Amino acid sequence: MAEVHVIGQIVGATGFSEDSLFCKWGIHTGGAWKLLSGVREGQTQVDTPQLGSMAYWSHPIDLHFATKGLQGWPRLHLQVWSQDSFGRCQLSGYGFSHVPSSPGIHSLHCVTWRPLGGWREQLARAFVGGGPQLLHSDVVYTGADRYRLHTAAGGTVHLELAVILRNFSRYGVEC
Amino acid sequence: MSHQEEKVKIISEEFVENEDEEAEKLKKMKVQKQRRKKQMQDSSPEEQLEGAANLGFQQEQQPDGSEPNLLNTTVRKGPRNLPPLPSTSRTGFAEFSMRERMREKLKAARSKAESALLQEIPSPKPRSFVSLKEEGTGFDEEPGKNVLKEPQEEDSQRSARVKFRDSGRKPKFKPQVPPGFPSAEEAYNFFTFNFDPEPEKDETKDKSGEESNQEVEEGEEEEEEEKPRQEEQGEEELTNEKEADAFLLDLDQTAPDFLAIRAAEYESIHAIQHKEKEILFRPSSVTVPIYKKIPENMQPRYLEDEGLYTGERPMVPRTNQNIMENRLLIQEQERKWFGDDGRILALPNPIKQFSTRPPIFSREEVIEAGLETLYKKALNYVPNKQYIVGSGDSLGQFQLDIDISGLIFTHHPCFSREHVLAVKLAQLYDQYLARRQRNQTKFLTDKLNALRNAVQTLPDSTKPPGSGHTTRESVNKYKFEIRQTRRLRDAEEEKDRTLLKTIIKVWKEMKSLRDFQKFTNTPVKLFLRKEEVDWKIDEKAFEAEIQTETNELFEEHEEEYEKKMEAYRAEYQDWKAWRKAQRIKKKKKKTTEEQDEVTEETEHGEEPVKPTPPVPIDRSTIEQQVRERALHNRRKPGEPILVPELSLAGNVTPTELCPRAEILRREDVRKRSIFLKVLFNNKEVSRTVSRQIGMDFRVHFGQIFNLQIHNWPESLILQVYETAGYGSTNLLAEVFLPIPETTVFTGKASIEEVEFSSNQHVALDHEGVGSGEPFSFEADGSNKMILMTSGRVSNSVAWAVGENGVPLIPPASQRSLGIRRKVDAIASIGASSLTDMKKLAKWAAESKLDPNDPNNASLMQLITVATSGDTYVPEFFRLEQLQQEFNFASDEELNRSKRFRLLYLRALEVPEFRNFKQVPIYDREIMEKVFQDYEKRIRDRGVIETKNHLDVHRARVAKYLQQVRESVINRFLIAKRHLLLSDLVVEEDVPNISILGASLFKLAEQKRPLKPRRKGRKKVPAQNLSDGDIKLLVNILRAYDIPVRKPSSSKLQQTSRSLRPFSETFVTSPSMQSPAHTVDTVLSQVLVRPFVEVSFQRTVCHTTTAEGPNPSWNEELELPFRAPNSDYSTASMQSVKDDIFINIFDEVLYDILEDDRERGSGIHTRIERHWLGSVRIPFSTLYFQGRIDGTFKIDIPPVLLGYSKEKNLISERDFDSVRSLSDGTYITLFMTIEPHLVPGESVREKMTDMLKKFDSQEDEKLLQATEKFQVECAQKFPKRQCLTTVTDLSGKTIFITRYLKPLNPPQELLDMHPNNPQATAELVARYVALIPFLPDSVSFTETCDLWSTSDQFLELLAGDEEEHAVLLCNYFLSLGKKAWLMMGTAIPEGPTAYVLTWERSQYLIWNPCSGRFYGQFDTFCPLKSVGCLISSDNIWFNIQQHDSPMRINFDVTKPKLWKSFFSRNLPYPGLSSVQPGELVYQCTDKAAASELQDRIEKILKEKIMEWRPRHITRWNRYCTSTLRHFLPLLEKNQGKDVEDDHRAELLRQLGDYRFSGFPIHMAFSEVKPLIEAVYSTGVHNIDISNVEFALAVYVHAYPKNVLSVWIYVASLVRNK
């Protein structure tokens, strides 16, 4: 019966080797959570930084959850994609971050990674683009053993999220 | 310092010199021996002193430090001695440097030192001094290399040894010296000692050879011996001092002479060990026997063997362990370090057995399914994949393997009787085999025996009474068991026996049948194998069995008897007691009075029946029963055991030998073949080959179908088809196969037999018994059987396994749960897919899992939880464990929350809640009724409600429309997702040179501030608005030709003295006294006082009253606008259904002064208003058009009592000829919305986009041509409508000409005026107009315009202009007229469709929605512009300069005026029409119409009463019935030319009443518009106390449920 508002934006991304980035995002919650309003997932525009190296999206996120339990606190998963000069898109990073659990404005930095693939794939990626992607993208946020996954670090996605909690104290959750 | 420096300088020289000299010295060695020795003795004392200065301290300490190292420190510690080394070396150096000066100095120093030495000799430690001196000499003899390596540490040891070993042994240490780096002193020594190594060495060797055997103990003596020798040396030195030169040469030779050289001292390892043994303890590495390690008299205990978890010990080498054990045994006496098993206590190995760093997996290896990656090429952006954050295309290929091995008929129409029996036999035999395999009888018999034995072996319960309780209990239990078992066994035995009997019986039947028909059809043969048994044993066993059984039964009965007896006794006692009491009572009563006979009687009634004692059971009868049963159920003693055996060894009679009927049957069978279709999700995916039915009715297929599937399988059906000969195939049966579990893979799946049966009836004319037909085995035809075709399909269905061993199973739902499923407690220990807890527990027990092993802890807990019966184990798998336990609130609570619900619904954009701006924060602030409407709507979704529609058909249509709407909206929403760049980004055009030029030119233009310039209003997007912001502005300018009041009839005149119209009174008031009727009437004719009332959304505004039939108001009215649900979004605004009613009333004033005398002092009048007509403009039109400006025809009821339009009056006035052409009443007005709303993308504009997105079945070329055509047209005349393709109801794009085709109008209409084509056309137009109008923008909110075909239109009975126009055009075409569909814009509809016909040298324009027609040059024609004309085979676009119908030429053959779509370049391809071939009309049920009529009337009456809450509403029945009669007449004449008759009749009948009323004519769609129409007339507004009302409704039914509704409302006021 408690409520969580998540209001904020995906500010942008830094540190990616590619420019012309865009980001697909989604919120994953446990079964106890119910989305009252807002959109669970979305995609930003493609930003090609003209000045500096940071890609700015300023993509709004506005979600209102009702929950009957703490389990499955919302987590944000991101996919950063890059678009090359031919307009083709390729994956440049998966990232995941929990929505902060304390009320207030939070500035998050979500680091990302991408699967490396075998040498052939790396070679192909370097020359013709594309690249390995996860078949099941929920690996990004589920706790499955992924130590076998060989990854390379991507850049950082910057988020600004304001969290408003309601009624949590009624259920003995201090925040 | 000086030493060191010198040393460095001369190193090189020395070595060279040394070598040279050495050669010499070797020669002279012997000679010089003596001399040298003396020299040595001379040098040593003086060196000693200096050395003492340098090293004394160091040397002193070392012995102390090394003391603990020495194992045998028994020794006498010598006096402190100083090392001689430096001093000796120095002498050497000085001599060998060959520098005289130095040598002299040295000599001087030596003498000095000598003197000092001499002084020292008598010091208390003479011996040590000597020894040191000797040592020094010893070093002299050393070869340089050795010295160099001598480490400092050794010094100490040696010097210590020196103390107690004599100097002669010194050389022994030399080889012992370990390598090392020399210190400064040592280096120094090295150089100084180097002078004559070789010769000396020889001698030392000799010496050592001599003295090598000397013992340590001898050292003392030797030292003593040496003492004098040293003294001698000292003397010699002194003597040699004088001959300095000779000294150097002789020194070598002299040294060996007085040094004792011995063998190197060596202590054997054994000796050392021996010595060490005394002081050191070394534990042995021998294994310690176990008895030593454990306490006495105890056996070692191995916990591991006892099954306890001990863990794995860390790895320690065996020897180390032994050593430790030995040590512990000696050091720690109490064995606390040893465990029970005699080993040292140890914790389990804490080190992980496997390495934490996982092995590196090569890329080629298969990685875990969840972590697979897929190389994807860089893809061009695909727009419809924009929401693929979830797994987008992970759905791979899934495969289902269906193996159909064969089919067996258990019954088939072609079965002969024998087959039937054979199948029966086979079934019975199968049953028999199954029973035998289970052998329940034997099992039960054994059990029974065992139980009996148990009872017997139990100690007799009677004998030991003490312990008897438990045994008796168990005996009872056993007995109960025995009874149960016996009963079961009996039943089983009986079954066995009957089965056997039936088998034999069937076989006999079969044999007799074969005999009878003289041929055999089946190879079935039954053998009965007899197993002979020994009669005697059998008999005995039988008897024994019977006896025991009898005994038991007897016992049982006895017990029962006992019980009964007991009960009887108790009852008897009661009864006795009662009798006694009774008797006493009676006595009492007798003694007193005999009054209470009644009570006595009642008591008698209650008297318990005297219980009867139970009958004891006779043993013999029981035995009799048992025997009987046994004979029935069991094999009689001596009877052989019969074992049936079924074989197929029999031979079938060849066909030639069979009778004709049988031959026919066999041929028929041969002709038949069977195949199976495989249906996946009700779609046929494959079929087997067709196989003939064998003679044994078995069909073998043996085919495997691999279904590659994309959808989750919902159903899997096999259809059995039979083909007879070359004839048709017929479906025998459907076999539903279960979708296999996800654990069933190919290879694992077993063949299963699925039964099927068919319900078809087949009767055959040959031997075949048919299916579903009764047949009999008996000759007389009795005992009939009916068998249906049935059989079994053996098949197996399994999921395929991919190449890499991955099963090709789709995830459980579309979401991939695959990974989560793997994170499973049970799977993690390797026993995957064990879902049954019981099985798991069993498995755990079998595999002897150690319960103490922490590895198994979780599993063990799981098992204990699962197996302990009292805990509840849910049968479901919960994804989020412990979720429930930590929940704040339950689901119900969450769902109950009104706030959440409201928020959720608002987010879902449910229409009722879409516009909620703020949702209250607390539940209590939300009213429950908020949801009522919504819930009602949801509830009623499936229910066709007739309440609002009054008509079942229309209700159904409404529902259908609703469905179409929903599906179209869904389609549209999908299409709407396809956003183009222009949808998101507004890019202003870069100004080109012409625009720039124009604007520059504008700058140069002359300024004319006085010239007013029109400024466009600012457009406001509707979303930001709220209630009250929007206003509707209606500017009413003037009206023409308003009906004027008619002079009252004479009858009325006479009676209306006091109640005359006010105007009348006003006019006549000057001549009040004179009854000037004629003047009165003339004047009153002129006067009509009309005003206009605009009502919109129940808000009413009206203008002032003007006078005369052509009034001019010129007034602006302002009406507020409220959007439904306060939603001002474009979508919502477009779907506003409200209409703007513009009503014209006549204001009539009545003077109601009661008394004429008061006329001078007061005015008492009543205002009445009489409705004259109305104009209805839908709001949506206004919204889309922005403004409406023009002259509209007023709908005036055909009969307007009391009013007429006098042509002559009008003609008096100044009017133009154009207007006279029409006979209507017109109003000029201007309407707009303030502020100017952006109407959003209009439906049509959007449609063009949509058209591209919806799919089409048209030819690609044609579509391209249409696009081209439209673009060309739009370039020339962007404002003119050009339509080439439209969307049909299913959302497909269709070329527009396909809609036009001659279609027959209802025959009924044609029959009405068979000779008057004009009238027929009008009638047809009227019929079309009667179909209700429903704008598309309202029905399909925000979606595009959909065109339904004419039959759909008639079925739906609702449509907008296009549908009406298409239908009308089709009718006209079928009537033989030249007709076109005309697209254009009209007022007030906006873009619309009209019909153009060519009639007798003139064009007529038909408004399909009103049924009116206009000539081409009619100024009041609402059509204002013409875009294109469409016929059934071409489209013509208007390329003339003007588009007003009056100014254009409709001759489409002129290519300069009309651009045709199909031309020579693109000939008409002959498109087939989408319209049906013929329209079928069914007559509407008249009864239903009249019923509807009654209901409408009732509803309207109720409404009128509702609108008059403060007054009584009386209904004048008489008038109503009159009106009701009149209405059909109106319908017949279409409202023309009936007024006068009607009026006359009314006057005749209702002469006493002042009457005002009119009929309203409408097309019927729903009740609501009718109510609105009645309301807008304002009839109910009369509030005279004695007013009466009349209301009549007439519904005329046209074919196809088209209803024309007439409503006659009237108000009557009785004239006084």
PDB file of C-alpha atoms in Angstrom, chain B residues 1221-1301:
ATOM      1  CA  LEU B1221     -37.723  29.257 -56.419  1.00  0.00           C
ATOM      2  CA  SER B1222     -37.753  27.627 -53.103  1.00  0.00           C
ATOM      3  CA  ASP B1223     -40.544  27.590 -50.684  1.00  0.00           C
ATOM      4  CA  GLY B1224     -38.697  27.214 -47.461  1.00  0.00           C
ATOM      5  CA  THR B1225     -37.938  29.476 -44.563  1.00  0.00           C
ATOM      6  CA  TYR B1226     -34.364  30.564 -44.213  1.00  0.00           C
ATOM      7  CA  ILE B1227     -32.153  31.962 -41.579  1.00  0.00           C
ATOM      8  CA  THR B1228     -28.809  33.617 -41.989  1.00  0.00           C
ATOM      9  CA  LEU B1229     -26.351  33.155 -39.245  1.00  0.00           C
ATOM     10  CA  PHE B1230     -22.743  33.066 -38.383  1.00  0.00           C
ATOM     11  CA  MET B1231     -21.259  30.782 -35.800  1.00  0.00           C
ATOM     12  CA  THR B1232     -17.863  30.301 -34.416  1.00  0.00           C
ATOM     13  CA  ILE B1233     -15.994  29.062 -31.404  1.00  0.00           C
ATOM     14  CA  GLU B1234     -14.136  31.491 -29.243  1.00  0.00           C
ATOM     15  CA  PRO B1235     -11.210  31.111 -28.890  1.00  0.00           C
ATOM     16  CA  HIS B1236     -10.400  29.687 -32.208  1.00  0.00           C
ATOM     17  CA  LEU B1237      -9.575  26.043 -31.601  1.00  0.00           C
ATOM     18  CA  VAL B1238      -7.098  24.127 -33.611  1.00  0.00           C
ATOM     19  CA  PRO B1239      -9.309  21.395 -34.863  1.00  0.00           C
ATOM     20  CA  GLY B1240      -6.483  18.963 -34.803  1.00  0.00           C
ATOM     21  CA  GLU B1241      -5.647  17.009 -37.818  1.00  0.00           C
ATOM     22  CA  SER B1242      -8.858  16.548 -39.597  1.00  0.00           C
ATOM     23  CA  VAL B1243     -10.032  13.077 -40.222  1.00  0.00           C
ATOM     24  CA  ARG B1244      -9.478  13.241 -43.877  1.00  0.00           C
ATOM     25  CA  GLU B1245      -5.995  14.588 -43.693  1.00  0.00           C
ATOM     26  CA  LYS B1246      -5.064  11.863 -41.365  1.00  0.00           C
ATOM     27  CA  MET B1247      -6.640   9.352 -43.600  1.00  0.00           C
ATOM     28  CA  THR B1248      -4.218   9.935 -46.387  1.00  0.00           C
ATOM     29  CA  ASP B1249      -1.436   8.977 -44.067  1.00  0.00           C
ATOM     30  CA  MET B1250      -3.354   6.070 -42.782  1.00  0.00           C
ATOM     31  CA  LEU B1251      -4.059   4.829 -46.227  1.00  0.00           C
ATOM     32  CA  LYS B1252      -0.442   4.228 -46.766  1.00  0.00           C
ATOM     33  CA  LYS B1253      -0.227   2.276 -43.601  1.00  0.00           C
ATOM     34  CA  PHE B1254      -3.234   0.098 -43.974  1.00  0.00           C
ATOM     35  CA  ASP B1255      -2.740  -2.726 -46.306  1.00  0.00           C
ATOM     36  CA  SER B1256      -4.540  -3.062 -49.534  1.00  0.00           C
ATOM     37  CA  GLN B1257      -5.517  -5.687 -51.981  1.00  0.00           C
ATOM     38  CA  GLU B1258      -5.472  -3.362 -54.897  1.00  0.00           C
ATOM     39  CA  ASP B1259      -3.033  -3.700 -57.668  1.00  0.00           C
ATOM     40  CA  GLU B1260       0.235  -2.016 -56.930  1.00  0.00           C
ATOM     41  CA  LYS B1261       0.143  -0.095 -60.203  1.00  0.00           C
ATOM     42  CA  LEU B1262      -3.275   1.207 -59.491  1.00  0.00           C
ATOM     43  CA  LEU B1263      -2.216   2.398 -56.089  1.00  0.00           C
ATOM     44  CA  GLN B1264       0.727   4.200 -57.570  1.00  0.00           C
ATOM     45  CA  ALA B1265      -1.528   5.780 -60.125  1.00  0.00           C
ATOM     46  CA  THR B1266      -3.914   6.971 -57.447  1.00  0.00           C
ATOM     47  CA  GLU B1267      -1.099   8.488 -55.548  1.00  0.00           C
ATOM     48  CA  LYS B1268       0.137  10.240 -58.584  1.00  0.00           C
ATOM     49  CA  PHE B1269      -3.319  11.428 -59.481  1.00  0.00           C
ATOM     50  CA  GLN B1270      -3.910  12.785 -56.047  1.00  0.00           C
ATOM     51  CA  VAL B1271      -0.620  14.560 -55.946  1.00  0.00           C
ATOM     52  CA  GLU B1272      -1.287  16.175 -59.289  1.00  0.00           C
ATOM     53  CA  CYS B1273      -4.730  17.251 -58.242  1.00  0.00           C
ATOM     54  CA  ALA B1274      -3.553  18.576 -54.940  1.00  0.00           C
ATOM     55  CA  GLN B1275      -0.917  20.628 -56.682  1.00  0.00           C
ATOM     56  CA  LYS B1276      -3.447  22.361 -58.865  1.00  0.00           C
ATOM     57  CA  PHE B1277      -6.286  22.788 -56.433  1.00  0.00           C
ATOM     58  CA  PRO B1278      -5.230  21.960 -52.930  1.00  0.00           C
ATOM     59  CA  LYS B1279      -8.595  22.813 -51.487  1.00  0.00           C
ATOM     60  CA  ARG B1280     -10.706  20.644 -53.703  1.00  0.00           C
ATOM     61  CA  GLN B1281     -11.465  17.229 -52.513  1.00  0.00           C
ATOM     62  CA  CYS B1282     -10.077  14.429 -54.530  1.00  0.00           C
ATOM     63  CA  LEU B1283     -10.795  10.932 -53.473  1.00  0.00           C
ATOM     64  CA  THR B1284      -9.481   7.850 -55.178  1.00  0.00           C
ATOM     65  CA  THR B1285      -9.084   5.225 -52.521  1.00  0.00           C
ATOM     66  CA  VAL B1286     -10.992   4.704 -49.339  1.00  0.00           C
ATOM     67  CA  THR B1287     -10.796   2.376 -46.422  1.00  0.00           C
ATOM     68  CA  ASP B1288     -13.386  -0.270 -45.908  1.00  0.00           C
ATOM     69  CA  LEU B1289     -14.611  -1.611 -42.627  1.00  0.00           C
ATOM     70  CA  SER B1290     -11.871  -4.163 -42.349  1.00  0.00           C
ATOM     71  CA  GLY B1291      -9.296  -1.453 -42.757  1.00  0.00           C
ATOM     72  CA  LYS B1292      -8.231  -2.260 -46.266  1.00  0.00           C
ATOM     73  CA  THR B1293      -7.709   0.294 -48.939  1.00  0.00           C
ATOM     74  CA  ILE B1294     -10.146   0.021 -51.802  1.00  0.00           C
ATOM     75  CA  PHE B1295     -10.436   1.927 -55.020  1.00  0.00           C
ATOM     76  CA  ILE B1296     -13.441   4.131 -54.788  1.00  0.00           C
ATOM     77  CA  THR B1297     -15.198   3.205 -57.998  1.00  0.00           C
ATOM     78  CA  ARG B1298     -15.727  -0.281 -56.688  1.00  0.00           C
ATOM     79  CA  TYR B1299     -18.415   1.107 -54.469  1.00  0.00           C
ATOM     80  CA  LEU B1300     -20.641   2.233 -57.271  1.00  0.00           C
ATOM     81  CA  LYS B1301     -22.861  -0.291 -58.896  1.00  0.00           C
TER      82      LYS B1301
END
